[in-house]
mmCIF file with all atom_site columns, C-alpha atoms in Angstrom:
data_model
loop_
_atom_site.group_PDB
_atom_site.id
_atom_site.type_symbol
_atom_site.label_atom_id
_atom_site.label_alt_id
_atom_site.label_comp_id
_atom_site.label_asym_id
_atom_site.label_entity_id
_atom_site.label_seq_id
_atom_site.pdbx_PDB_ins_code
_atom_site.Cartn_x
_atom_site.Cartn_y
_atom_site.Cartn_z
_atom_site.occupancy
_atom_site.B_iso_or_equiv
_atom_site.pdbx_formal_charge
_atom_site.auth_seq_id
_atom_site.auth_comp_id
_atom_site.auth_asym_id
_atom_site.auth_atom_id
_atom_site.pdbx_PDB_model_num
ATOM 1   C CA . MET A 1 1   ? -109.701 75.743 -72.112 1.00 0.00 ? 1   MET A CA 1
ATOM 2   C CA . HIS A 1 2   ? -109.494 72.396 -73.927 1.00 0.00 ? 2   HIS A CA 1
ATOM 3   C CA . THR A 1 3   ? -109.811 69.144 -71.986 1.00 0.00 ? 3   THR A CA 1
ATOM 4   C CA . LEU A 1 4   ? -108.171 65.995 -73.332 1.00 0.00 ? 4   LEU A CA 1
ATOM 5   C CA . TYR A 1 5   ? -109.045 62.481 -72.218 1.00 0.00 ? 5   TYR A CA 1
ATOM 6   C CA . ALA A 1 6   ? -107.522 59.253 -73.480 1.00 0.00 ? 6   ALA A CA 1
ATOM 7   C CA . ARG A 1 7   ? -107.888 55.533 -72.790 1.00 0.00 ? 7   ARG A CA 1
ATOM 8   C CA . LEU A 1 8   ? -104.588 53.856 -73.646 1.00 0.00 ? 8   LEU A CA 1
ATOM 9   C CA . THR A 1 9   ? -103.100 50.407 -73.353 1.00 0.00 ? 9   THR A CA 1
ATOM 10  C CA . PRO A 1 10  ? -100.631 50.113 -70.440 1.00 0.00 ? 10  PRO A CA 1
ATOM 11  C CA . GLU A 1 11  ? -97.754  49.861 -72.933 1.00 0.00 ? 11  GLU A CA 1
ATOM 12  C CA . ALA A 1 12  ? -98.742  53.019 -74.821 1.00 0.00 ? 12  ALA A CA 1
ATOM 13  C CA . GLY A 1 13  ? -99.564  54.886 -71.620 1.00 0.00 ? 13  GLY A CA 1
ATOM 14  C CA . ASN A 1 14  ? -96.173  54.115 -70.097 1.00 0.00 ? 14  ASN A CA 1
ATOM 15  C CA . LYS A 1 15  ? -94.343  55.243 -73.254 1.00 0.00 ? 15  LYS A CA 1
ATOM 16  C CA . ILE A 1 16  ? -96.272  58.516 -73.437 1.00 0.00 ? 16  ILE A CA 1
ATOM 17  C CA . ARG A 1 17  ? -95.877  59.229 -69.721 1.00 0.00 ? 17  ARG A CA 1
ATOM 18  C CA . ARG A 1 18  ? -92.106  58.752 -69.906 1.00 0.00 ? 18  ARG A CA 1
ATOM 19  C CA . ALA A 1 19  ? -91.821  60.940 -73.005 1.00 0.00 ? 19  ALA A CA 1
ATOM 20  C CA . LEU A 1 20  ? -93.784  63.728 -71.289 1.00 0.00 ? 20  LEU A CA 1
ATOM 21  C CA . ASP A 1 21  ? -91.738  63.403 -68.095 1.00 0.00 ? 21  ASP A CA 1
ATOM 22  C CA . HIS A 1 22  ? -88.533  63.651 -70.143 1.00 0.00 ? 22  HIS A CA 1
ATOM 23  C CA . GLU A 1 23  ? -89.751  66.789 -71.913 1.00 0.00 ? 23  GLU A CA 1
ATOM 24  C CA . ALA A 1 24  ? -91.074  68.359 -68.685 1.00 0.00 ? 24  ALA A CA 1
ATOM 25  C CA . ALA A 1 25  ? -87.663  67.846 -67.042 1.00 0.00 ? 25  ALA A CA 1
ATOM 26  C CA . ALA A 1 26  ? -86.024  69.699 -69.936 1.00 0.00 ? 26  ALA A CA 1
ATOM 27  C CA . LEU A 1 27  ? -88.551  72.545 -69.753 1.00 0.00 ? 27  LEU A CA 1
ATOM 28  C CA . THR A 1 28  ? -87.827  73.176 -66.046 1.00 0.00 ? 28  THR A CA 1
ATOM 29  C CA . LYS A 1 29  ? -84.321  74.298 -67.057 1.00 0.00 ? 29  LYS A CA 1
ATOM 30  C CA . LEU A 1 30  ? -85.677  77.141 -69.203 1.00 0.00 ? 30  LEU A CA 1
ATOM 31  C CA . ASP A 1 31  ? -86.220  80.522 -67.536 1.00 0.00 ? 31  ASP A CA 1
ATOM 32  C CA . GLN A 1 32  ? -89.687  81.013 -69.039 1.00 0.00 ? 32  GLN A CA 1
ATOM 33  C CA . HIS A 1 33  ? -90.957  77.839 -67.379 1.00 0.00 ? 33  HIS A CA 1
ATOM 34  C CA . ARG A 1 34  ? -89.504  78.309 -63.909 1.00 0.00 ? 34  ARG A CA 1
ATOM 35  C CA . GLY A 1 35  ? -92.090  78.341 -61.135 1.00 0.00 ? 35  GLY A CA 1
ATOM 36  C CA . LEU A 1 36  ? -94.751  76.414 -63.060 1.00 0.00 ? 36  LEU A CA 1
ATOM 37  C CA . ARG A 1 37  ? -96.742  73.715 -61.301 1.00 0.00 ? 37  ARG A CA 1
ATOM 38  C CA . ARG A 1 38  ? -96.242  70.100 -62.321 1.00 0.00 ? 38  ARG A CA 1
ATOM 39  C CA . ASP A 1 39  ? -99.554  69.972 -64.228 1.00 0.00 ? 39  ASP A CA 1
ATOM 40  C CA . GLN A 1 40  ? -98.666  73.164 -66.106 1.00 0.00 ? 40  GLN A CA 1
ATOM 41  C CA . LEU A 1 41  ? -95.275  71.747 -67.093 1.00 0.00 ? 41  LEU A CA 1
ATOM 42  C CA . LEU A 1 42  ? -96.874  68.536 -68.361 1.00 0.00 ? 42  LEU A CA 1
ATOM 43  C CA . ALA A 1 43  ? -99.357  70.562 -70.431 1.00 0.00 ? 43  ALA A CA 1
ATOM 44  C CA . ARG A 1 44  ? -96.476  72.503 -72.002 1.00 0.00 ? 44  ARG A CA 1
ATOM 45  C CA . ALA A 1 45  ? -94.605  69.233 -72.559 1.00 0.00 ? 45  ALA A CA 1
ATOM 46  C CA . LEU A 1 46  ? -97.615  67.664 -74.302 1.00 0.00 ? 46  LEU A CA 1
ATOM 47  C CA . GLU A 1 47  ? -97.930  70.657 -76.610 1.00 0.00 ? 47  GLU A CA 1
ATOM 48  C CA . ALA A 1 48  ? -94.214  70.606 -77.434 1.00 0.00 ? 48  ALA A CA 1
ATOM 49  C CA . VAL A 1 49  ? -94.087  66.866 -78.142 1.00 0.00 ? 49  VAL A CA 1
ATOM 50  C CA . VAL A 1 50  ? -97.270  66.772 -80.242 1.00 0.00 ? 50  VAL A CA 1
ATOM 51  C CA . CYS A 1 51  ? -96.355  69.887 -82.244 1.00 0.00 ? 51  CYS A CA 1
ATOM 52  C CA . GLY A 1 52  ? -92.772  68.805 -82.926 1.00 0.00 ? 52  GLY A CA 1
ATOM 53  C CA . GLU A 1 53  ? -91.305  71.563 -80.757 1.00 0.00 ? 53  GLU A CA 1
ATOM 54  C CA . ALA A 1 54  ? -89.746  69.410 -78.023 1.00 0.00 ? 54  ALA A CA 1
ATOM 55  C CA . VAL A 1 55  ? -86.585  70.811 -76.461 1.00 0.00 ? 55  VAL A CA 1
ATOM 56  C CA . ALA A 1 56  ? -85.475  67.558 -74.781 1.00 0.00 ? 56  ALA A CA 1
ATOM 57  C CA . THR A 1 57  ? -82.704  65.664 -76.555 1.00 0.00 ? 57  THR A CA 1
ATOM 58  C CA . GLY A 1 58  ? -80.979  62.323 -76.191 1.00 0.00 ? 58  GLY A CA 1
ATOM 59  C CA . MET A 1 59  ? -83.939  60.213 -75.144 1.00 0.00 ? 59  MET A CA 1
ATOM 60  C CA . GLY A 1 60  ? -84.712  58.408 -78.398 1.00 0.00 ? 60  GLY A CA 1
ATOM 61  C CA . PRO A 1 61  ? -87.729  56.063 -78.341 1.00 0.00 ? 61  PRO A CA 1
ATOM 62  C CA . ALA A 1 62  ? -89.496  56.073 -74.972 1.00 0.00 ? 62  ALA A CA 1
ATOM 63  C CA . GLU A 1 63  ? -88.210  53.277 -72.762 1.00 0.00 ? 63  GLU A CA 1
ATOM 64  C CA . VAL A 1 64  ? -90.650  50.987 -70.939 1.00 0.00 ? 64  VAL A CA 1
ATOM 65  C CA . ALA A 1 65  ? -89.712  48.801 -67.959 1.00 0.00 ? 65  ALA A CA 1
ATOM 66  C CA . VAL A 1 66  ? -91.292  45.376 -67.432 1.00 0.00 ? 66  VAL A CA 1
ATOM 67  C CA . LEU A 1 67  ? -91.027  43.666 -64.053 1.00 0.00 ? 67  LEU A CA 1
ATOM 68  C CA . ILE A 1 68  ? -91.188  39.843 -64.112 1.00 0.00 ? 68  ILE A CA 1
ATOM 69  C CA . ASP A 1 69  ? -89.935  37.038 -61.886 1.00 0.00 ? 69  ASP A CA 1
ATOM 70  C CA . TYR A 1 70  ? -87.486  34.561 -63.389 1.00 0.00 ? 70  TYR A CA 1
ATOM 71  C CA . ARG A 1 71  ? -89.747  31.515 -62.992 1.00 0.00 ? 71  ARG A CA 1
ATOM 72  C CA . THR A 1 72  ? -92.602  33.169 -64.876 1.00 0.00 ? 72  THR A CA 1
ATOM 73  C CA . LEU A 1 73  ? -90.267  34.279 -67.646 1.00 0.00 ? 73  LEU A CA 1
ATOM 74  C CA . THR A 1 74  ? -88.834  30.800 -68.169 1.00 0.00 ? 74  THR A CA 1
ATOM 75  C CA . GLN A 1 75  ? -91.679  28.456 -67.149 1.00 0.00 ? 75  GLN A CA 1
ATOM 76  C CA . GLY A 1 76  ? -94.932  30.408 -67.259 1.00 0.00 ? 76  GLY A CA 1
ATOM 77  C CA . ARG A 1 77  ? -97.361  31.733 -64.655 1.00 0.00 ? 77  ARG A CA 1
ATOM 78  C CA . HIS A 1 78  ? -97.507  30.261 -61.129 1.00 0.00 ? 78  HIS A CA 1
ATOM 79  C CA . GLY A 1 79  ? -99.083  31.084 -57.794 1.00 0.00 ? 79  GLY A CA 1
ATOM 80  C CA . ASP A 1 80  ? -96.663  33.893 -56.943 1.00 0.00 ? 80  ASP A CA 1
ATOM 81  C CA . THR A 1 81  ? -96.203  35.336 -60.429 1.00 0.00 ? 81  THR A CA 1
ATOM 82  C CA . ILE A 1 82  ? -94.959  38.920 -60.754 1.00 0.00 ? 82  ILE A CA 1
ATOM 83  C CA . CYS A 1 83  ? -95.545  40.296 -64.244 1.00 0.00 ? 83  CYS A CA 1
ATOM 84  C CA . GLU A 1 84  ? -96.275  44.004 -64.716 1.00 0.00 ? 84  GLU A CA 1
ATOM 85  C CA . TYR A 1 85  ? -95.137  47.362 -66.046 1.00 0.00 ? 85  TYR A CA 1
ATOM 86  C CA . SER A 1 86  ? -93.197  49.573 -63.649 1.00 0.00 ? 86  SER A CA 1
ATOM 87  C CA . ASP A 1 87  ? -96.373  51.476 -62.736 1.00 0.00 ? 87  ASP A CA 1
ATOM 88  C CA . GLY A 1 88  ? -98.008  48.246 -61.495 1.00 0.00 ? 88  GLY A CA 1
ATOM 89  C CA . SER A 1 89  ? -100.215 47.571 -64.553 1.00 0.00 ? 89  SER A CA 1
ATOM 90  C CA . PRO A 1 90  ? -100.433 43.757 -64.912 1.00 0.00 ? 90  PRO A CA 1
ATOM 91  C CA . ILE A 1 91  ? -99.605  42.133 -68.256 1.00 0.00 ? 91  ILE A CA 1
ATOM 92  C CA . PRO A 1 92  ? -99.672  38.536 -69.569 1.00 0.00 ? 92  PRO A CA 1
ATOM 93  C CA . ALA A 1 93  ? -96.419  36.578 -69.324 1.00 0.00 ? 93  ALA A CA 1
ATOM 94  C CA . GLU A 1 94  ? -96.501  36.165 -73.111 1.00 0.00 ? 94  GLU A CA 1
ATOM 95  C CA . THR A 1 95  ? -96.439  39.961 -73.524 1.00 0.00 ? 95  THR A CA 1
ATOM 96  C CA . ALA A 1 96  ? -93.483  40.231 -71.151 1.00 0.00 ? 96  ALA A CA 1
ATOM 97  C CA . ARG A 1 97  ? -91.571  37.604 -73.162 1.00 0.00 ? 97  ARG A CA 1
ATOM 98  C CA . ARG A 1 98  ? -92.266  39.559 -76.360 1.00 0.00 ? 98  ARG A CA 1
ATOM 99  C CA . HIS A 1 99  ? -91.026  42.741 -74.704 1.00 0.00 ? 99  HIS A CA 1
ATOM 100 C CA . ALA A 1 100 ? -87.830  40.976 -73.617 1.00 0.00 ? 100 ALA A CA 1
ATOM 101 C CA . CYS A 1 101 ? -86.957  40.613 -77.315 1.00 0.00 ? 101 CYS A CA 1
ATOM 102 C CA . GLU A 1 102 ? -87.717  44.215 -78.272 1.00 0.00 ? 102 GLU A CA 1
ATOM 103 C CA . ALA A 1 103 ? -85.523  47.289 -78.313 1.00 0.00 ? 103 ALA A CA 1
ATOM 104 C CA . LYS A 1 104 ? -86.212  49.983 -75.721 1.00 0.00 ? 104 LYS A CA 1
ATOM 105 C CA . ILE A 1 105 ? -88.115  47.545 -73.481 1.00 0.00 ? 105 ILE A CA 1
ATOM 106 C CA . VAL A 1 106 ? -86.140  46.913 -70.285 1.00 0.00 ? 106 VAL A CA 1
ATOM 107 C CA . PRO A 1 107 ? -86.923  43.555 -68.640 1.00 0.00 ? 107 PRO A CA 1
ATOM 108 C CA . ILE A 1 108 ? -86.233  43.603 -64.884 1.00 0.00 ? 108 ILE A CA 1
ATOM 109 C CA . VAL A 1 109 ? -85.978  39.911 -64.010 1.00 0.00 ? 109 VAL A CA 1
ATOM 110 C CA . LEU A 1 110 ? -86.227  39.052 -60.328 1.00 0.00 ? 110 LEU A CA 1
ATOM 111 C CA . GLY A 1 111 ? -83.983  36.165 -59.345 1.00 0.00 ? 111 GLY A CA 1
ATOM 112 C CA . GLY A 1 112 ? -82.240  35.925 -62.731 1.00 0.00 ? 112 GLY A CA 1
ATOM 113 C CA . GLU A 1 113 ? -78.712  36.831 -63.804 1.00 0.00 ? 113 GLU A CA 1
ATOM 114 C CA . SER A 1 114 ? -78.072  40.517 -63.155 1.00 0.00 ? 114 SER A CA 1
ATOM 115 C CA . GLU A 1 115 ? -75.535  43.260 -63.759 1.00 0.00 ? 115 GLU A CA 1
ATOM 116 C CA . VAL A 1 116 ? -73.127  44.551 -61.140 1.00 0.00 ? 116 VAL A CA 1
ATOM 117 C CA . LEU A 1 117 ? -75.231  47.068 -59.239 1.00 0.00 ? 117 LEU A CA 1
ATOM 118 C CA . ASP A 1 118 ? -72.638  48.694 -56.962 1.00 0.00 ? 118 ASP A CA 1
ATOM 119 C CA . VAL A 1 119 ? -70.178  51.160 -58.451 1.00 0.00 ? 119 VAL A CA 1
ATOM 120 C CA . GLY A 1 120 ? -68.734  52.665 -55.255 1.00 0.00 ? 120 GLY A CA 1
ATOM 121 C CA . ARG A 1 121 ? -66.942  55.978 -55.799 1.00 0.00 ? 121 ARG A CA 1
ATOM 122 C CA . SER A 1 122 ? -66.320  55.410 -59.526 1.00 0.00 ? 122 SER A CA 1
ATOM 123 C CA . ARG A 1 123 ? -69.260  57.631 -60.491 1.00 0.00 ? 123 ARG A CA 1
ATOM 124 C CA . ARG A 1 124 ? -71.615  60.088 -58.819 1.00 0.00 ? 124 ARG A CA 1
ATOM 125 C CA . LEU A 1 125 ? -74.937  59.401 -60.570 1.00 0.00 ? 125 LEU A CA 1
ATOM 126 C CA . ALA A 1 126 ? -76.852  56.119 -60.380 1.00 0.00 ? 126 ALA A CA 1
ATOM 127 C CA . THR A 1 127 ? -76.322  53.830 -63.366 1.00 0.00 ? 127 THR A CA 1
ATOM 128 C CA . SER A 1 128 ? -79.131  52.644 -65.629 1.00 0.00 ? 128 SER A CA 1
ATOM 129 C CA . ALA A 1 129 ? -78.860  49.191 -64.022 1.00 0.00 ? 129 ALA A CA 1
ATOM 130 C CA . GLN A 1 130 ? -79.206  50.691 -60.541 1.00 0.00 ? 130 GLN A CA 1
ATOM 131 C CA . ARG A 1 131 ? -82.269  52.707 -61.547 1.00 0.00 ? 131 ARG A CA 1
ATOM 132 C CA . SER A 1 132 ? -83.791  49.524 -62.980 1.00 0.00 ? 132 SER A CA 1
ATOM 133 C CA . ALA A 1 133 ? -83.116  47.661 -59.726 1.00 0.00 ? 133 ALA A CA 1
ATOM 134 C CA . LEU A 1 134 ? -84.654  50.472 -57.666 1.00 0.00 ? 134 LEU A CA 1
ATOM 135 C CA . ARG A 1 135 ? -87.656  50.561 -59.998 1.00 0.00 ? 135 ARG A CA 1
ATOM 136 C CA . ALA A 1 136 ? -88.142  46.840 -59.349 1.00 0.00 ? 136 ALA A CA 1
ATOM 137 C CA . TRP A 1 137 ? -88.462  47.599 -55.637 1.00 0.00 ? 137 TRP A CA 1
ATOM 138 C CA . TYR A 1 138 ? -90.300  50.927 -55.658 1.00 0.00 ? 138 TYR A CA 1
ATOM 139 C CA . ARG A 1 139 ? -93.281  51.971 -57.757 1.00 0.00 ? 139 ARG A CA 1
ATOM 140 C CA . THR A 1 140 ? -93.260  55.380 -56.093 1.00 0.00 ? 140 THR A CA 1
ATOM 141 C CA . CYS A 1 141 ? -91.216  57.710 -53.892 1.00 0.00 ? 141 CYS A CA 1
ATOM 142 C CA . ALA A 1 142 ? -89.700  55.810 -50.943 1.00 0.00 ? 142 ALA A CA 1
ATOM 143 C CA . ILE A 1 143 ? -91.386  58.046 -48.339 1.00 0.00 ? 143 ILE A CA 1
ATOM 144 C CA . ASP A 1 144 ? -94.440  56.371 -46.821 1.00 0.00 ? 144 ASP A CA 1
ATOM 145 C CA . GLY A 1 145 ? -97.740  57.624 -48.270 1.00 0.00 ? 145 GLY A CA 1
ATOM 146 C CA . CYS A 1 146 ? -96.214  59.438 -51.262 1.00 0.00 ? 146 CYS A CA 1
ATOM 147 C CA . ASP A 1 147 ? -97.686  58.358 -54.607 1.00 0.00 ? 147 ASP A CA 1
ATOM 148 C CA . ALA A 1 148 ? -95.220  60.197 -56.894 1.00 0.00 ? 148 ALA A CA 1
ATOM 149 C CA . HIS A 1 149 ? -94.293  57.690 -59.618 1.00 0.00 ? 149 HIS A CA 1
ATOM 150 C CA . PHE A 1 150 ? -90.750  56.287 -59.582 1.00 0.00 ? 150 PHE A CA 1
ATOM 151 C CA . ASP A 1 151 ? -89.951  57.799 -62.976 1.00 0.00 ? 151 ASP A CA 1
ATOM 152 C CA . ARG A 1 152 ? -90.592  61.258 -61.502 1.00 0.00 ? 152 ARG A CA 1
ATOM 153 C CA . CYS A 1 153 ? -88.183  60.675 -58.615 1.00 0.00 ? 153 CYS A CA 1
ATOM 154 C CA . HIS A 1 154 ? -84.541  61.605 -58.057 1.00 0.00 ? 154 HIS A CA 1
ATOM 155 C CA . VAL A 1 155 ? -82.102  58.919 -56.878 1.00 0.00 ? 155 VAL A CA 1
ATOM 156 C CA . HIS A 1 156 ? -80.854  60.224 -53.519 1.00 0.00 ? 156 HIS A CA 1
ATOM 157 C CA . HIS A 1 157 ? -77.577  59.314 -51.762 1.00 0.00 ? 157 HIS A CA 1
ATOM 158 C CA . LEU A 1 158 ? -78.325  58.820 -48.047 1.00 0.00 ? 158 LEU A CA 1
ATOM 159 C CA . HIS A 1 159 ? -74.643  59.318 -47.246 1.00 0.00 ? 159 HIS A CA 1
ATOM 160 C CA . GLU A 1 160 ? -73.968  62.290 -49.491 1.00 0.00 ? 160 GLU A CA 1
ATOM 161 C CA . TRP A 1 161 ? -71.535  61.837 -52.371 1.00 0.00 ? 161 TRP A CA 1
ATOM 162 C CA . GLU A 1 162 ? -69.770  65.064 -51.400 1.00 0.00 ? 162 GLU A CA 1
ATOM 163 C CA . GLU A 1 163 ? -69.125  63.554 -47.957 1.00 0.00 ? 163 GLU A CA 1
ATOM 164 C CA . GLY A 1 164 ? -67.691  60.275 -49.248 1.00 0.00 ? 164 GLY A CA 1
ATOM 165 C CA . GLY A 1 165 ? -70.913  58.340 -49.873 1.00 0.00 ? 165 GLY A CA 1
ATOM 166 C CA . ALA A 1 166 ? -70.837  55.551 -52.473 1.00 0.00 ? 166 ALA A CA 1
ATOM 167 C CA . THR A 1 167 ? -73.144  55.125 -55.455 1.00 0.00 ? 167 THR A CA 1
ATOM 168 C CA . ASP A 1 168 ? -74.263  51.680 -54.249 1.00 0.00 ? 168 ASP A CA 1
ATOM 169 C CA . LEU A 1 169 ? -77.813  50.366 -53.840 1.00 0.00 ? 169 LEU A CA 1
ATOM 170 C CA . ALA A 1 170 ? -77.380  50.242 -50.063 1.00 0.00 ? 170 ALA A CA 1
ATOM 171 C CA . ASN A 1 171 ? -76.949  54.037 -50.172 1.00 0.00 ? 171 ASN A CA 1
ATOM 172 C CA . LEU A 1 172 ? -79.637  54.949 -52.737 1.00 0.00 ? 172 LEU A CA 1
ATOM 173 C CA . LEU A 1 173 ? -83.346  55.775 -52.469 1.00 0.00 ? 173 LEU A CA 1
ATOM 174 C CA . PRO A 1 174 ? -85.870  57.213 -54.943 1.00 0.00 ? 174 PRO A CA 1
ATOM 175 C CA . LEU A 1 175 ? -87.308  60.507 -53.681 1.00 0.00 ? 175 LEU A CA 1
ATOM 176 C CA . CYS A 1 176 ? -89.802  62.810 -55.379 1.00 0.00 ? 176 CYS A CA 1
ATOM 177 C CA . SER A 1 177 ? -88.863  66.472 -55.770 1.00 0.00 ? 177 SER A CA 1
ATOM 178 C CA . PHE A 1 178 ? -90.940  67.511 -52.732 1.00 0.00 ? 178 PHE A CA 1
ATOM 179 C CA . HIS A 1 179 ? -89.354  65.000 -50.356 1.00 0.00 ? 179 HIS A CA 1
ATOM 180 C CA . HIS A 1 180 ? -85.888  65.460 -51.872 1.00 0.00 ? 180 HIS A CA 1
ATOM 181 C CA . HIS A 1 181 ? -86.104  69.119 -50.872 1.00 0.00 ? 181 HIS A CA 1
ATOM 182 C CA . ARG A 1 182 ? -87.364  68.149 -47.410 1.00 0.00 ? 182 ARG A CA 1
ATOM 183 C CA . VAL A 1 183 ? -84.303  65.926 -46.905 1.00 0.00 ? 183 VAL A CA 1
ATOM 184 C CA . HIS A 1 184 ? -81.813  68.569 -48.049 1.00 0.00 ? 184 HIS A CA 1
ATOM 185 C CA . GLU A 1 185 ? -83.238  72.015 -47.238 1.00 0.00 ? 185 GLU A CA 1
ATOM 186 C CA . GLY A 1 186 ? -85.660  70.724 -44.582 1.00 0.00 ? 186 GLY A CA 1
ATOM 187 C CA . ARG A 1 187 ? -83.008  68.570 -42.905 1.00 0.00 ? 187 ARG A CA 1
ATOM 188 C CA . TRP A 1 188 ? -85.202  65.489 -42.597 1.00 0.00 ? 188 TRP A CA 1
ATOM 189 C CA . ARG A 1 189 ? -83.147  62.487 -41.469 1.00 0.00 ? 189 ARG A CA 1
ATOM 190 C CA . LEU A 1 190 ? -83.436  59.179 -43.320 1.00 0.00 ? 190 LEU A CA 1
ATOM 191 C CA . ARG A 1 191 ? -82.106  55.830 -42.131 1.00 0.00 ? 191 ARG A CA 1
ATOM 192 C CA . LEU A 1 192 ? -82.068  52.809 -44.457 1.00 0.00 ? 192 LEU A CA 1
ATOM 193 C CA . ASP A 1 193 ? -81.534  49.171 -43.510 1.00 0.00 ? 193 ASP A CA 1
ATOM 194 C CA . PRO A 1 194 ? -79.676  47.933 -46.619 1.00 0.00 ? 194 PRO A CA 1
ATOM 195 C CA . ARG A 1 195 ? -80.936  44.337 -46.240 1.00 0.00 ? 195 ARG A CA 1
ATOM 196 C CA . SER A 1 196 ? -84.635  44.875 -45.513 1.00 0.00 ? 196 SER A CA 1
ATOM 197 C CA . ARG A 1 197 ? -84.768  48.310 -47.268 1.00 0.00 ? 197 ARG A CA 1
ATOM 198 C CA . HIS A 1 198 ? -86.700  49.484 -44.188 1.00 0.00 ? 198 HIS A CA 1
ATOM 199 C CA . VAL A 1 199 ? -86.661  53.316 -44.193 1.00 0.00 ? 199 VAL A CA 1
ATOM 200 C CA . THR A 1 200 ? -87.107  55.387 -41.045 1.00 0.00 ? 200 THR A CA 1
ATOM 201 C CA . VAL A 1 201 ? -87.772  59.108 -41.490 1.00 0.00 ? 201 VAL A CA 1
ATOM 202 C CA . ARG A 1 202 ? -87.361  61.626 -38.678 1.00 0.00 ? 202 ARG A CA 1
ATOM 203 C CA . LEU A 1 203 ? -87.958  65.367 -38.616 1.00 0.00 ? 203 LEU A CA 1
ATOM 204 C CA . PRO A 1 204 ? -85.130  67.757 -37.597 1.00 0.00 ? 204 PRO A CA 1
ATOM 205 C CA . ASN A 1 205 ? -86.303  67.704 -33.960 1.00 0.00 ? 205 ASN A CA 1
ATOM 206 C CA . GLY A 1 206 ? -86.120  63.897 -33.847 1.00 0.00 ? 206 GLY A CA 1
ATOM 207 C CA . THR A 1 207 ? -89.872  63.273 -34.142 1.00 0.00 ? 207 THR A CA 1
ATOM 208 C CA . LEU A 1 208 ? -90.704  60.110 -36.061 1.00 0.00 ? 208 LEU A CA 1
ATOM 209 C CA . HIS A 1 209 ? -92.323  60.963 -39.405 1.00 0.00 ? 209 HIS A CA 1
ATOM 210 C CA . SER A 1 210 ? -92.780  57.488 -40.892 1.00 0.00 ? 210 SER A CA 1
ATOM 211 C CA . ARG A 1 211 ? -91.459  53.984 -41.421 1.00 0.00 ? 211 ARG A CA 1
ATOM 212 C CA . SER A 1 212 ? -91.817  52.111 -44.695 1.00 0.00 ? 212 SER A CA 1
ATOM 213 C CA . VAL A 1 213 ? -90.572  49.271 -46.877 1.00 0.00 ? 213 VAL A CA 1
ATOM 214 C CA . PRO A 1 214 ? -90.580  48.989 -50.692 1.00 0.00 ? 214 PRO A CA 1
ATOM 215 C CA . ASP A 1 215 ? -93.495  47.579 -52.661 1.00 0.00 ? 215 ASP A CA 1
ATOM 216 C CA . ARG A 1 216 ? -91.496  44.381 -53.074 1.00 0.00 ? 216 ARG A CA 1
ATOM 217 C CA . LEU A 1 217 ? -87.999  42.976 -52.718 1.00 0.00 ? 217 LEU A CA 1
ATOM 218 C CA . PRO A 1 218 ? -86.387  40.728 -55.325 1.00 0.00 ? 218 PRO A CA 1
ATOM 219 C CA . THR A 1 219 ? -85.591  37.210 -54.209 1.00 0.00 ? 219 THR A CA 1
ATOM 220 C CA . ARG A 1 220 ? -81.895  37.145 -54.915 1.00 0.00 ? 220 ARG A CA 1
ATOM 221 C CA . GLY A 1 221 ? -80.526  33.950 -56.406 1.00 0.00 ? 221 GLY A CA 1
ATOM 222 C CA . ALA A 1 222 ? -83.927  32.279 -56.774 1.00 0.00 ? 222 ALA A CA 1
ATOM 223 C CA . ALA A 1 223 ? -84.591  30.254 -59.925 1.00 0.00 ? 223 ALA A CA 1
#
């Protein structure tokens, strides 16, 4: 077996990780890859991307998300500066400003002007803007103690779409594949406070599993 090891800049690492995740998601839909572990899928994805045999389409250049507060973006660093990639890797404010001017770099500005993030019943799947907002709050799966990266999570409707639930932030949570299955097939019960984003998880018998809040909440309307 070959072992590969790389030391990459946060920017390059985030781009490569997202490209591999995108390819791995496409591979899971092929019969010959069903049942593979996550690490096996990523190994196949790496081989396919490097060798020009990728099956995933429609992604284009790998997108990178940068999280920065509005004051830092416009005035420079301060005592409560937030300036990092979506995986939590810190970056200089100058780098974030450069990214804000580049294609395929998504700046998530906390407290700045934002897009409409609630789409009600007009569509079933979360919009790109909603995923960006959720990424600003959660680095990982919303279930307490789970370290699955946000970009490997599904956006879950707490009140199911099929039962009349809206595709609004107050009804959406990022869940990894494991916990997404626990909620649906395992009948775990999730309760979300839409203002505090406080999540309470209970098992089917009512036993408390966990309580958690996101990594951070944007300060809405702050300048």
